[in-house]
Amino acid sequence: MAQIFPKWTNNIQTYIAAGAVFIVVAMVGFFWYYGSPWYTDVGYRPIQPVPYSHKLHAGDLGLDCRYCHNLAEKSVHANIPPTQTCMNCHAIILPESEKLLPVRESWGTKRPIEWIRVHKVADYCYFNHSAHLYAGIGCADCHGNVAEMETVMQVKPLSMGWCLECHRNPEMHLRPREELTNMYWVPPDKDKQLKFAEQVIKEKAIAPPQDCSGCHR
Amino acid sequence: MEKKDKKYWLSLDHLHDTKGYRRNLRDRYHEENGETGGDFTRRSFLGIMGASLALAGLAGCRRPVEKIVPYVIMPEEVIPGVPQYYATTMSLGTSAYGIIVESHEGRPTKIEGNPKHPSTLGSANIFLEAAILGLYDPDRSKKVKHNGAESAYNDFISFWREQELKFAANKGEGLAVISESFSSPTLMRLRNDFLKKYSNASWVCYEPISDENNHKAVGQLTGRPLQPVYHYDKADVVLSLDADFLLTENENIRAARGFAEKRKPDDNKTDMNRLYTAESAFSVTGSMADHRLRISSADIGRLAFAIADAVRKRGLNIPGVFETDISDFNKEWIEALADDLNGAKGRSLIIAGSRQPIRVHQIAMILNEVLGNIGQTVTYHNANDAIAPDMEALKSTIAKMKSGAISTLIILGGNPVYNAPADLDFASALSKCENSVHYSDYLDETSKLTGWHIPRAHFLESWSDARALDGTLSVIQPMIEPLYGSPSDTELYALLASGRNQRGYDIVRETWQNVLKGGEFEKKWRKVLHDGLLADSALPNEIIKLNVAAIESPKSEKELSNDNLELNFYSSKLYDGRFANNGWLQELPDPINKLTWGNAALLSPKTATELAVANGEIVNIEAGSAKLEIPVWISPGQADYTVAVALGYGRGGIGAVADGVGANAYLLSNSNNPSFYRGVRLTKTGAVMNMAGTQDHGSMHGRPIVREATLNEYRSNPEFAEEMVEHPPLKSIYPEHDYSQGYQWGMVIDLNACIGCGACTIACQSENNIPIVGKLQVSKGREMHWIRNDRYYVGDENDPKIVHMPVACQQCENAPCESVCPVAATVHDKEGLNNMTYTRCIGTRYCSNNCPYKVRRFNFFNYTGKYAETIRMAQNPDVTVRSRGVMEKCTFCTQRLNRAKIKARQEGRTVRDGEIQTACEQACPTRAIRFGNINDPDSIVTAMKKIDRNYALLGEFNVRPRNSYLAKIRNPNPKLGKTEDKETG
Amino acid sequence: MSKGITDSGIIPGGEAPLIEKNPTFGSITEEISRITERKTPGVWYLALGAAVSLMFVLFGSIGYLVFEGVGIWGLNNPVGWGWAIINFVWWVGIGHAGTLISAILFLLRQRWRTSINRFAEAMTLFAVSCALIFPAIHVGRIWVVYWMFPVPNQMSMWPNFRSPLLWDVFAVSTYFTASLLFWYTGLIPDLATFRDRAKTKIRKIVFGFLSLGWRGGNRQWKHYELAYLILAGISTPLVLSVHSVVSTDFAISILPGWHTTIFPPYFVAGAIFSGFAMVVTLTIIARKLFHLEHIITVSHLEKMNKIMLLTGMMVGYAYSMEFFIAWYSGNIYEQFVFINRAFGQYAWAYWIMISCNVLIPQMFWFKKLRRSIPVMFIASILINVGMWFERFVIVVTSLAQDFLPSSWDYYSPTIWDISTFVGSFGLFFTLFLLFIRFLPMISMSEVKGVLPQADPHHAGGDRHE
């Protein structure tokens, strides 16, 4: 009687085995990548209603971050500046500029500018800017080098795993107060930095929470 | 297969009833709305509360786009993300409660007591805490209505201008005003202006729950309009004649605090006070009593005379009291009481309840006089700026209305069509008035019948002022612009008085120009606004002289029986019904009978057995021609043959929450004796109603749950509480954690101070965004309260004692819930707290099963998903709003802990003791709840945990709760024989 | 096969032969294969129709559950686990007989198992599949139930390995996998037989594929029997472990009535008890329908009844022991719970449990009843009713009334609890009907092994396979 199965089916076990292995690897890989802190919104760069350039203001002009985000050290939020803040300068500087039209509109109509949020931690994470700045975590640690971004982009994962890395050993991230807004700060050589960190941690009683209650309420 | 044990306390729903009985109910419910139909009704009820959440913007490629909207011009002092606190005042009748309001970006979210204010002392009661929800109630009236059609406030103004012209001529002939009672310089000024302008107009004040009788008694005995103020913190022996001064009487917060101050048994020098109460229905005050006399309300008059007589027999001159027939009273009780009172001259206090007739108030006053209490434990102050309710005036006004003599009737607040005594038939009288105006929060029963309806601004939206009972002046300032642009009391009063449409701010300042005399007005004014009150503005004690005419002692009325019951009305957690649309209050279990979402005819077990009615059976209360269908609820401790019904229920068409909940007791009310009367019958209807009680089982089954002793037992054996349980040494198989470093949070609850009022529950609900779930869900045992108040009956079925026990998450160091959660959603933190991480929770409910205290609460449905926008505004932004399928529980207000810790660190210090108060601790009027760092040897909580009475609930299971309790102590009169206090059920 | 002489065929002691009507190898093959080869009987379609529609009741209920939330069940605050967990434990329990019969009895050389093991193993798999549904759907947020598995995630979080629920996940899935392999291995020779008998192309292909090129050569048999032995060895501890682990869901927690050390053995005994009951129920139907009375003989059933009698008394002992310990512990909470079980608001459930699980099996002391088909049929069903109520009593009574009377409440199911449970039978029977229609419901190769002629010393006995 005729063969039902072609010859290649003799080593079908091998194919199946190989297939199985592949599937397993694929699944693990899938979770490994998409589940990891590295797969996040990194690279999110929305177009803002006003073509505001951080590179120009924070970089070339060297404005301090806290000129606009003036409550970062006082509050939970690093506030988006009110239109007023823009107009402080732009009433005089480039009062006619096309790009600034939305700002002048908002100033005229008293209707706020609707910026698009770039850096976002989930609503159930209670991140506090003032606490981090007080401890000596610089803007750039979470926001990247904004001074070189035309439009701001998310460069850090902002995932729980990522947060924990720093909460577990903050030493290499702690800065002296005057360096907070410095976009180019790198810790001096390790021992110096560790010594510095040790002393800061002591006098400021810094204890980054690793408990759920630290961020989730 | 039935539970044979008939002892009532296995369950007030006898267990074996429960099954069959509940099955009927469930069947009924299926018929009505299918198995989950109930849930749909709940949904629709939340649905009415608003639309579901819409994400800002469309879904972006990687995530939904979110907008950030900054200010255009940054307001001064506002720091986004940092809450602000402002002082203001909430007035209720003639009481004024100073409060502090927490507000986020100009959005009030939480009400707390103002520590500087004499009538709140930093604490609160359920009405204050729940007021915030009232502000955001989506059912509030938003539009002016004229003859049912939408109109505008300006139309009303022009209407009133016409009226002015008319009444200017005849000095207000045919013009009448019915207002709520108030105690406010500004409102009083405007009222006087009004009456000056329209001298022929009448202005009467009506409140269904009023202390009119008390004022009348004082007036008759002293000839002056004086306001009594009771000082419980000075009284060693307190006799309450039907006065629930801890919960429902005026300025109950101050009263409760003072009472608790006098009830500290731990210091052997000072003695604990002793409380005698006589009442028909079990009240919170009765539950705290050392000796409670079950007695029908009508007999309390005779009891008062009997007591006075006994006191007189002890050589005190009491004029004009005659012998009275007291054969049916417990002589022993009266004699012992008289001895106590006599032995505590100047340190005792007799108080008559506002439900009692004038005569009883007079006797109480006379007793206080002869016992030398006046000026000591009770003081009298000029009632400036206060207008008290007056039933007689109301009657005559209504008579005039019926005769057509009143062409224009203006009703300022209140809801007379709903809550005026039924026999006055206000509605028909109203129809006789040519023009009628009603100014109210809701488009309610009255508004629907008046020509004009003016929506009322919430007090958190208004400028006004108020006087506390002792005369302390405080300002009411708005926390937020009126959400619906409604006029405030002051603005409307001003319009009526002057015809001018002024701003509340100007009106109040005008009044205060005369209050803050002597220059620097702005400075003083700003200080008043900041403090919330004018310091030292309390009025001095008035020295009074009683001119006592002979007082006729009441004759004993026809004896009570099954077909001659006494009907009692009492003020509920909805007050007189004005809070009926407040979901928090509707879902708050009654402190005594633990019912939510509805009222009932309360009967004593004996009466219920004789009438053969069971819990939930709907009966007809027949009082003459009037009838009321209402379910029965058996309430141990109720006086036999008396029926008690809570006021404020049975609303129709005012709001999604209030409508159709409970029965309207006002239909039976009677202007001649508004609080209680006899000659009532109950007839069965055969129908049964599903009652949403939160506690089926009233007994402790002999378990050492609430540990209790008499003062003497405590003195002789201070360790009794700990000794009530024997257990092997407590060892854990897990390695011990080190909790010796840093902050270690803990809590102590003093069961001797807890009065079971429920303020903690509402405060927690407000602080932690706890949803309400509706009647059906509660009846299924799914209420969400993080801190519940357990009520246990102790002793005899018909005349038990009551103990209260607030139970929240005990924050066990060896938490049973933690080890069983498969996803580590609930774990411990290094400050000893049991964290609950909602976002990690997958909802296996294993933690709740394994919690010996059953304090965890599960979101069986998406209770929060359909909140109205306004309700969202009431949410605390610092607390996650939980959605369907996650477990939640008390967190010790971790958001407050974190805020304080961050603040402290930035100021280079550690958190001070008392700097952090949990919401429940803050609200507690008696300071029964104390929270703090148990690692700090000097903290209050540490000190309290050192007290001998301290014990851990279920501590024998080595769960190591961070909460502990101070055992309850009662102080019975040794002369009254041994009490059953030691029994725990 | 060394002891085969005594075991197989005529057993000393005058016991009846394992297989009656002394069939030949051929006739066995014929009878069993024919069932799947002949035209599908209409009654089968009817049965399948019924089962499938029931199965859709299950899926419907689950759909609604996902849509609305677990609130549609009768759960409340004290009682966080209701029918879902009861059903889970019950189905897992039933899933014990199969592997026990195939693995343990195999190792114990209980050769009478051959007629029923295939059947029982299939039943096991289907029961466990039903069981696995419930822990998955009983959670509040079904869409994140995968957090129970240790997969990498942005939170850098592990599951909590201290939680018995997590142990369940592993225990039950391991058990399912092992049973599946075991069952399939056992099938291979028979599948080959089917392949060889196959007429239609599809059957040729399908069975050809499934039989993995089985030729029945000596070396294959050698490897095969070794593999089978090893799998039996692996499965045996699992039979004991699964329900022990399931029992820790309760034993680990602190609730009175749950927190006891006898749970593991007591649960295992109960599981075997209910498992055998289910096998008996199904076997009686199958052997009648397909005229296999001579292969699955009354003495087979009798043997199972004996096991039920034994395990029935084990659980009975456990029940009484619980009471003794409760009294002996002097723990007022324990004492209350047990008094309350027997006389409290759920006494009815308790007494159903006692009468079904303890009293009914006592009938099997009598040979007459033990061998009476109708009696054992009814008994076996009642026993599973009883075992369901055992889980009900354990889960509900302890939760409904635990430590603080203030939080006590009464639990009763809603229509959705019931539909989900009933629906799970739909799934069970659907799978089962498909099984008996398309696969050899009795292990031909193994039955042949116990025929007299399989004995090498049997007159004219040369091994046919």
PDB file of N, CA and C in Angstrom, chain B residues 19 22 26 35-36 43 697 699 703 780-782 790 792 818 820-822 839 841-846 849-850 854 856-857 860 884 957, chain C residues 64 66-68 71 73 75-77 80-81 138 140-141 147 160 163 249 253-254 333 336 348 402-403 405-406 408-410 412 414:
ATOM      1  N   LYS B  19     -31.243  32.492  57.456  1.00  0.00           N
ATOM      2  CA  LYS B  19     -31.091  31.796  56.185  1.00  0.00           C
ATOM      3  C   LYS B  19     -32.374  31.906  55.378  1.00  0.00           C
ATOM      4  N   ARG B  22     -33.299  35.457  54.630  1.00  0.00           N
ATOM      5  CA  ARG B  22     -32.541  36.149  53.582  1.00  0.00           C
ATOM      6  C   ARG B  22     -32.860  35.575  52.219  1.00  0.00           C
ATOM      7  N   ARG B  26     -33.661  37.512  48.925  1.00  0.00           N
ATOM      8  CA  ARG B  26     -32.918  37.401  47.676  1.00  0.00           C
ATOM      9  C   ARG B  26     -33.913  37.129  46.545  1.00  0.00           C
ATOM     10  N   GLU B  35     -30.638  38.722  39.311  1.00  0.00           N
ATOM     11  CA  GLU B  35     -29.578  38.497  40.284  1.00  0.00           C
ATOM     12  C   GLU B  35     -28.694  39.721  40.462  1.00  0.00           C
ATOM     13  N   THR B  36     -28.275  40.294  39.345  1.00  0.00           N
ATOM     14  CA  THR B  36     -27.366  41.428  39.494  1.00  0.00           C
ATOM     15  C   THR B  36     -28.079  42.729  39.175  1.00  0.00           C
ATOM     16  N   ARG B  43     -25.485  50.762  39.882  1.00  0.00           N
ATOM     17  CA  ARG B  43     -24.766  51.449  38.826  1.00  0.00           C
ATOM     18  C   ARG B  43     -25.497  52.696  38.422  1.00  0.00           C
ATOM     19  N   HIS B 697     -24.341  40.298  64.071  1.00  0.00           N
ATOM     20  CA  HIS B 697     -24.102  39.592  65.321  1.00  0.00           C
ATOM     21  C   HIS B 697     -23.701  40.572  66.408  1.00  0.00           C
ATOM     22  N   SER B 699     -23.256  39.933  69.706  1.00  0.00           N
ATOM     23  CA  SER B 699     -22.628  39.411  70.912  1.00  0.00           C
ATOM     24  C   SER B 699     -21.166  39.065  70.675  1.00  0.00           C
ATOM     25  N   ARG B 703     -15.981  36.003  73.916  1.00  0.00           N
ATOM     26  CA  ARG B 703     -14.595  36.166  73.479  1.00  0.00           C
ATOM     27  C   ARG B 703     -14.022  37.456  74.043  1.00  0.00           C
ATOM     28  N   LYS B 780     -25.411  42.921  51.018  1.00  0.00           N
ATOM     29  CA  LYS B 780     -24.647  41.715  50.690  1.00  0.00           C
ATOM     30  C   LYS B 780     -23.350  41.656  51.472  1.00  0.00           C
ATOM     31  N   GLY B 781     -23.109  42.651  52.337  1.00  0.00           N
ATOM     32  CA  GLY B 781     -21.893  42.640  53.145  1.00  0.00           C
ATOM     33  C   GLY B 781     -20.686  43.140  52.383  1.00  0.00           C
ATOM     34  N   ARG B 782     -20.864  44.163  51.547  1.00  0.00           N
ATOM     35  CA  ARG B 782     -19.738  44.639  50.739  1.00  0.00           C
ATOM     36  C   ARG B 782     -19.418  46.105  50.994  1.00  0.00           C
ATOM     37  N   ASP B 790     -17.541  48.609  65.564  1.00  0.00           N
ATOM     38  CA  ASP B 790     -18.270  47.432  66.026  1.00  0.00           C
ATOM     39  C   ASP B 790     -19.046  47.782  67.280  1.00  0.00           C
ATOM     40  N   TYR B 792     -21.201  45.966  70.323  1.00  0.00           N
ATOM     41  CA  TYR B 792     -21.587  44.708  70.958  1.00  0.00           C
ATOM     42  C   TYR B 792     -22.545  44.982  72.098  1.00  0.00           C
ATOM     43  N   GLU B 818      -0.001  39.181  54.498  1.00  0.00           N
ATOM     44  CA  GLU B 818       1.145  39.370  53.612  1.00  0.00           C
ATOM     45  C   GLU B 818       1.663  38.053  53.055  1.00  0.00           C
ATOM     46  N   VAL B 820       0.290  35.369  52.351  1.00  0.00           N
ATOM     47  CA  VAL B 820      -0.530  34.576  51.437  1.00  0.00           C
ATOM     48  C   VAL B 820      -0.774  35.242  50.089  1.00  0.00           C
ATOM     49  N   CYS B 821      -0.395  36.504  49.938  1.00  0.00           N
ATOM     50  CA  CYS B 821      -0.642  37.166  48.657  1.00  0.00           C
ATOM     51  C   CYS B 821       0.314  36.626  47.603  1.00  0.00           C
ATOM     52  N   PRO B 822      -0.211  36.046  46.517  1.00  0.00           N
ATOM     53  CA  PRO B 822       0.686  35.411  45.547  1.00  0.00           C
ATOM     54  C   PRO B 822       1.557  36.397  44.773  1.00  0.00           C
ATOM     55  N   THR B 839      -2.044  48.779  42.769  1.00  0.00           N
ATOM     56  CA  THR B 839      -1.707  48.529  41.368  1.00  0.00           C
ATOM     57  C   THR B 839      -1.127  47.143  41.164  1.00  0.00           C
ATOM     58  N   CYS B 841      -2.178  44.534  42.974  1.00  0.00           N
ATOM     59  CA  CYS B 841      -3.172  43.562  43.438  1.00  0.00           C
ATOM     60  C   CYS B 841      -3.894  42.930  42.262  1.00  0.00           C
ATOM     61  N   ILE B 842      -4.021  41.600  42.278  1.00  0.00           N
ATOM     62  CA  ILE B 842      -4.807  40.946  41.232  1.00  0.00           C
ATOM     63  C   ILE B 842      -6.158  40.471  41.769  1.00  0.00           C
ATOM     64  N   GLY B 843      -6.381  40.643  43.070  1.00  0.00           N
ATOM     65  CA  GLY B 843      -7.713  40.397  43.625  1.00  0.00           C
ATOM     66  C   GLY B 843      -8.047  38.955  43.909  1.00  0.00           C
ATOM     67  N   THR B 844      -7.105  38.219  44.527  1.00  0.00           N
ATOM     68  CA  THR B 844      -7.456  36.841  44.911  1.00  0.00           C
ATOM     69  C   THR B 844      -8.298  36.802  46.183  1.00  0.00           C
ATOM     70  N   ARG B 845      -8.291  37.893  46.928  1.00  0.00           N
ATOM     71  CA  ARG B 845      -9.038  38.014  48.195  1.00  0.00           C
ATOM     72  C   ARG B 845      -8.515  37.077  49.279  1.00  0.00           C
ATOM     73  N   TYR B 846      -7.387  36.446  49.022  1.00  0.00           N
ATOM     74  CA  TYR B 846      -6.794  35.539  50.018  1.00  0.00           C
ATOM     75  C   TYR B 846      -6.406  36.334  51.260  1.00  0.00           C
ATOM     76  N   ASN B 849      -9.383  36.877  53.404  1.00  0.00           N
ATOM     77  CA  ASN B 849      -9.753  35.637  54.097  1.00  0.00           C
ATOM     78  C   ASN B 849      -8.872  35.414  55.308  1.00  0.00           C
ATOM     79  N   ASN B 850      -7.595  35.726  55.142  1.00  0.00           N
ATOM     80  CA  ASN B 850      -6.639  35.378  56.190  1.00  0.00           C
ATOM     81  C   ASN B 850      -6.491  36.488  57.224  1.00  0.00           C
ATOM     82  N   LYS B 854     -10.779  41.016  59.583  1.00  0.00           N
ATOM     83  CA  LYS B 854     -11.664  41.257  58.437  1.00  0.00           C
ATOM     84  C   LYS B 854     -11.828  42.754  58.184  1.00  0.00           C
ATOM     85  N   ARG B 856     -10.084  44.210  55.616  1.00  0.00           N
ATOM     86  CA  ARG B 856      -9.779  44.519  54.228  1.00  0.00           C
ATOM     87  C   ARG B 856     -11.072  44.629  53.441  1.00  0.00           C
ATOM     88  N   ARG B 857     -11.057  45.503  52.453  1.00  0.00           N
ATOM     89  CA  ARG B 857     -12.275  45.753  51.676  1.00  0.00           C
ATOM     90  C   ARG B 857     -11.980  45.529  50.207  1.00  0.00           C
ATOM     91  N   PHE B 860     -15.713  44.872  44.561  1.00  0.00           N
ATOM     92  CA  PHE B 860     -16.380  43.822  43.799  1.00  0.00           C
ATOM     93  C   PHE B 860     -16.811  44.319  42.426  1.00  0.00           C
ATOM     94  N   ARG B 884     -12.089  48.526  40.009  1.00  0.00           N
ATOM     95  CA  ARG B 884     -12.665  47.204  40.230  1.00  0.00           C
ATOM     96  C   ARG B 884     -11.585  46.130  40.425  1.00  0.00           C
ATOM     97  N   PHE B 957      -2.599  35.558  68.839  1.00  0.00           N
ATOM     98  CA  PHE B 957      -2.197  34.876  67.606  1.00  0.00           C
ATOM     99  C   PHE B 957      -0.850  35.360  67.096  1.00  0.00           C
TER     100      PHE B 957
ATOM    101  N   TYR C  64     -19.407  37.114  31.167  1.00  0.00           N
ATOM    102  CA  TYR C  64     -20.100  38.114  31.970  1.00  0.00           C
ATOM    103  C   TYR C  64     -19.265  38.485  33.191  1.00  0.00           C
ATOM    104  N   VAL C  66     -16.005  38.486  33.459  1.00  0.00           N
ATOM    105  CA  VAL C  66     -14.923  39.391  33.063  1.00  0.00           C
ATOM    106  C   VAL C  66     -15.475  40.792  32.840  1.00  0.00           C
ATOM    107  N   PHE C  67     -16.703  40.846  32.309  1.00  0.00           N
ATOM    108  CA  PHE C  67     -17.294  42.133  31.978  1.00  0.00           C
ATOM    109  C   PHE C  67     -17.680  42.905  33.231  1.00  0.00           C
ATOM    110  N   GLU C  68     -18.274  42.219  34.206  1.00  0.00           N
ATOM    111  CA  GLU C  68     -18.840  42.912  35.360  1.00  0.00           C
ATOM    112  C   GLU C  68     -17.920  42.908  36.571  1.00  0.00           C
ATOM    113  N   GLY C  71     -18.189  40.578  41.584  1.00  0.00           N
ATOM    114  CA  GLY C  71     -19.374  40.940  42.362  1.00  0.00           C
ATOM    115  C   GLY C  71     -20.608  40.178  41.930  1.00  0.00           C
ATOM    116  N   TRP C  73     -20.893  37.180  41.719  1.00  0.00           N
ATOM    117  CA  TRP C  73     -21.010  35.990  42.565  1.00  0.00           C
ATOM    118  C   TRP C  73     -21.522  36.395  43.938  1.00  0.00           C
ATOM    119  N   LEU C  75     -20.176  36.368  46.715  1.00  0.00           N
ATOM    120  CA  LEU C  75     -19.141  36.653  47.712  1.00  0.00           C
ATOM    121  C   LEU C  75     -19.471  37.911  48.505  1.00  0.00           C
ATOM    122  N   ASN C  76     -18.954  37.988  49.735  1.00  0.00           N
ATOM    123  CA  ASN C  76     -19.097  39.221  50.503  1.00  0.00           C
ATOM    124  C   ASN C  76     -17.837  39.422  51.327  1.00  0.00           C
ATOM    125  N   ASN C  77     -17.901  40.337  52.288  1.00  0.00           N
ATOM    126  CA  ASN C  77     -16.640  40.644  52.942  1.00  0.00           C
ATOM    127  C   ASN C  77     -16.027  39.494  53.726  1.00  0.00           C
ATOM    128  N   GLY C  80     -14.566  35.544  51.162  1.00  0.00           N
ATOM    129  CA  GLY C  80     -13.900  35.995  49.942  1.00  0.00           C
ATOM    130  C   GLY C  80     -13.756  34.892  48.909  1.00  0.00           C
ATOM    131  N   TRP C  81     -13.908  33.676  49.363  1.00  0.00           N
ATOM    132  CA  TRP C  81     -13.844  32.541  48.428  1.00  0.00           C
ATOM    133  C   TRP C  81     -15.148  31.794  48.488  1.00  0.00           C
ATOM    134  N   HIS C 138     -11.225  33.332  39.280  1.00  0.00           N
ATOM    135  CA  HIS C 138     -11.797  33.818  40.548  1.00  0.00           C
ATOM    136  C   HIS C 138     -11.148  35.127  40.992  1.00  0.00           C
ATOM    137  N   GLY C 140      -9.840  39.106  40.954  1.00  0.00           N
ATOM    138  CA  GLY C 140     -10.577  40.333  40.649  1.00  0.00           C
ATOM    139  C   GLY C 140     -10.171  40.928  39.321  1.00  0.00           C
ATOM    140  N   ARG C 141      -8.881  40.813  38.991  1.00  0.00           N
ATOM    141  CA  ARG C 141      -8.414  41.408  37.739  1.00  0.00           C
ATOM    142  C   ARG C 141      -7.804  40.307  36.876  1.00  0.00           C
ATOM    143  N   TRP C 147       0.560  37.622  36.456  1.00  0.00           N
ATOM    144  CA  TRP C 147       1.544  38.071  37.460  1.00  0.00           C
ATOM    145  C   TRP C 147       1.880  36.964  38.443  1.00  0.00           C
ATOM    146  N   ASN C 160       5.190  36.181  45.066  1.00  0.00           N
ATOM    147  CA  ASN C 160       5.521  35.883  46.454  1.00  0.00           C
ATOM    148  C   ASN C 160       5.553  34.373  46.664  1.00  0.00           C
ATOM    149  N   SER C 163       3.387  32.222  49.133  1.00  0.00           N
ATOM    150  CA  SER C 163       1.940  32.078  49.070  1.00  0.00           C
ATOM    151  C   SER C 163       1.506  30.729  48.513  1.00  0.00           C
ATOM    152  N   ASP C 249      -3.534  25.714  50.824  1.00  0.00           N
ATOM    153  CA  ASP C 249      -4.291  26.962  50.669  1.00  0.00           C
ATOM    154  C   ASP C 249      -5.043  27.254  51.960  1.00  0.00           C
ATOM    155  N   SER C 253      -3.209  29.115  56.301  1.00  0.00           N
ATOM    156  CA  SER C 253      -3.807  30.338  56.839  1.00  0.00           C
ATOM    157  C   SER C 253      -4.199  30.128  58.302  1.00  0.00           C
ATOM    158  N   ILE C 254      -4.624  31.236  58.951  1.00  0.00           N
ATOM    159  CA  ILE C 254      -4.814  31.150  60.404  1.00  0.00           C
ATOM    160  C   ILE C 254      -6.272  30.980  60.798  1.00  0.00           C
ATOM    161  N   TYR C 333     -11.812  29.594  69.521  1.00  0.00           N
ATOM    162  CA  TYR C 333     -12.236  29.881  68.148  1.00  0.00           C
ATOM    163  C   TYR C 333     -12.399  28.582  67.382  1.00  0.00           C
ATOM    164  N   PHE C 336     -15.492  26.791  68.590  1.00  0.00           N
ATOM    165  CA  PHE C 336     -16.727  27.372  68.078  1.00  0.00           C
ATOM    166  C   PHE C 336     -16.969  26.926  66.634  1.00  0.00           C
ATOM    167  N   TRP C 348     -26.865  22.066  57.714  1.00  0.00           N
ATOM    168  CA  TRP C 348     -27.423  21.231  56.632  1.00  0.00           C
ATOM    169  C   TRP C 348     -26.323  20.733  55.712  1.00  0.00           C
ATOM    170  N   ASP C 402     -15.631  33.780  61.681  1.00  0.00           N
ATOM    171  CA  ASP C 402     -14.279  33.517  62.184  1.00  0.00           C
ATOM    172  C   ASP C 402     -14.041  34.122  63.565  1.00  0.00           C
ATOM    173  N   PHE C 403     -13.242  35.171  63.651  1.00  0.00           N
ATOM    174  CA  PHE C 403     -12.802  35.632  64.965  1.00  0.00           C
ATOM    175  C   PHE C 403     -13.740  36.660  65.594  1.00  0.00           C
ATOM    176  N   PRO C 405     -17.164  38.446  65.865  1.00  0.00           N
ATOM    177  CA  PRO C 405     -18.557  38.274  65.457  1.00  0.00           C
ATOM    178  C   PRO C 405     -19.097  39.460  64.652  1.00  0.00           C
ATOM    179  N   SER C 406     -18.500  40.627  64.866  1.00  0.00           N
ATOM    180  CA  SER C 406     -19.037  41.814  64.172  1.00  0.00           C
ATOM    181  C   SER C 406     -18.971  41.645  62.659  1.00  0.00           C
ATOM    182  N   TRP C 408     -19.201  38.800  60.979  1.00  0.00           N
ATOM    183  CA  TRP C 408     -19.833  37.583  60.469  1.00  0.00           C
ATOM    184  C   TRP C 408     -20.924  37.923  59.474  1.00  0.00           C
ATOM    185  N   ASP C 409     -21.098  37.018  58.520  1.00  0.00           N
ATOM    186  CA  ASP C 409     -22.162  37.222  57.551  1.00  0.00           C
ATOM    187  C   ASP C 409     -22.595  35.873  57.008  1.00  0.00           C
ATOM    188  N   TYR C 410     -23.630  35.874  56.201  1.00  0.00           N
ATOM    189  CA  TYR C 410     -24.130  34.634  55.615  1.00  0.00           C
ATOM    190  C   TYR C 410     -23.830  34.652  54.131  1.00  0.00           C
ATOM    191  N   SER C 412     -24.483  33.072  50.379  1.00  0.00           N
ATOM    192  CA  SER C 412     -25.263  32.179  49.525  1.00  0.00           C
ATOM    193  C   SER C 412     -24.965  32.537  48.072  1.00  0.00           C
ATOM    194  N   THR C 414     -25.086  33.009  43.891  1.00  0.00           N
ATOM    195  CA  THR C 414     -26.009  33.612  42.941  1.00  0.00           C
ATOM    196  C   THR C 414     -26.139  32.692  41.734  1.00  0.00           C
TER     197      THR C 414
END
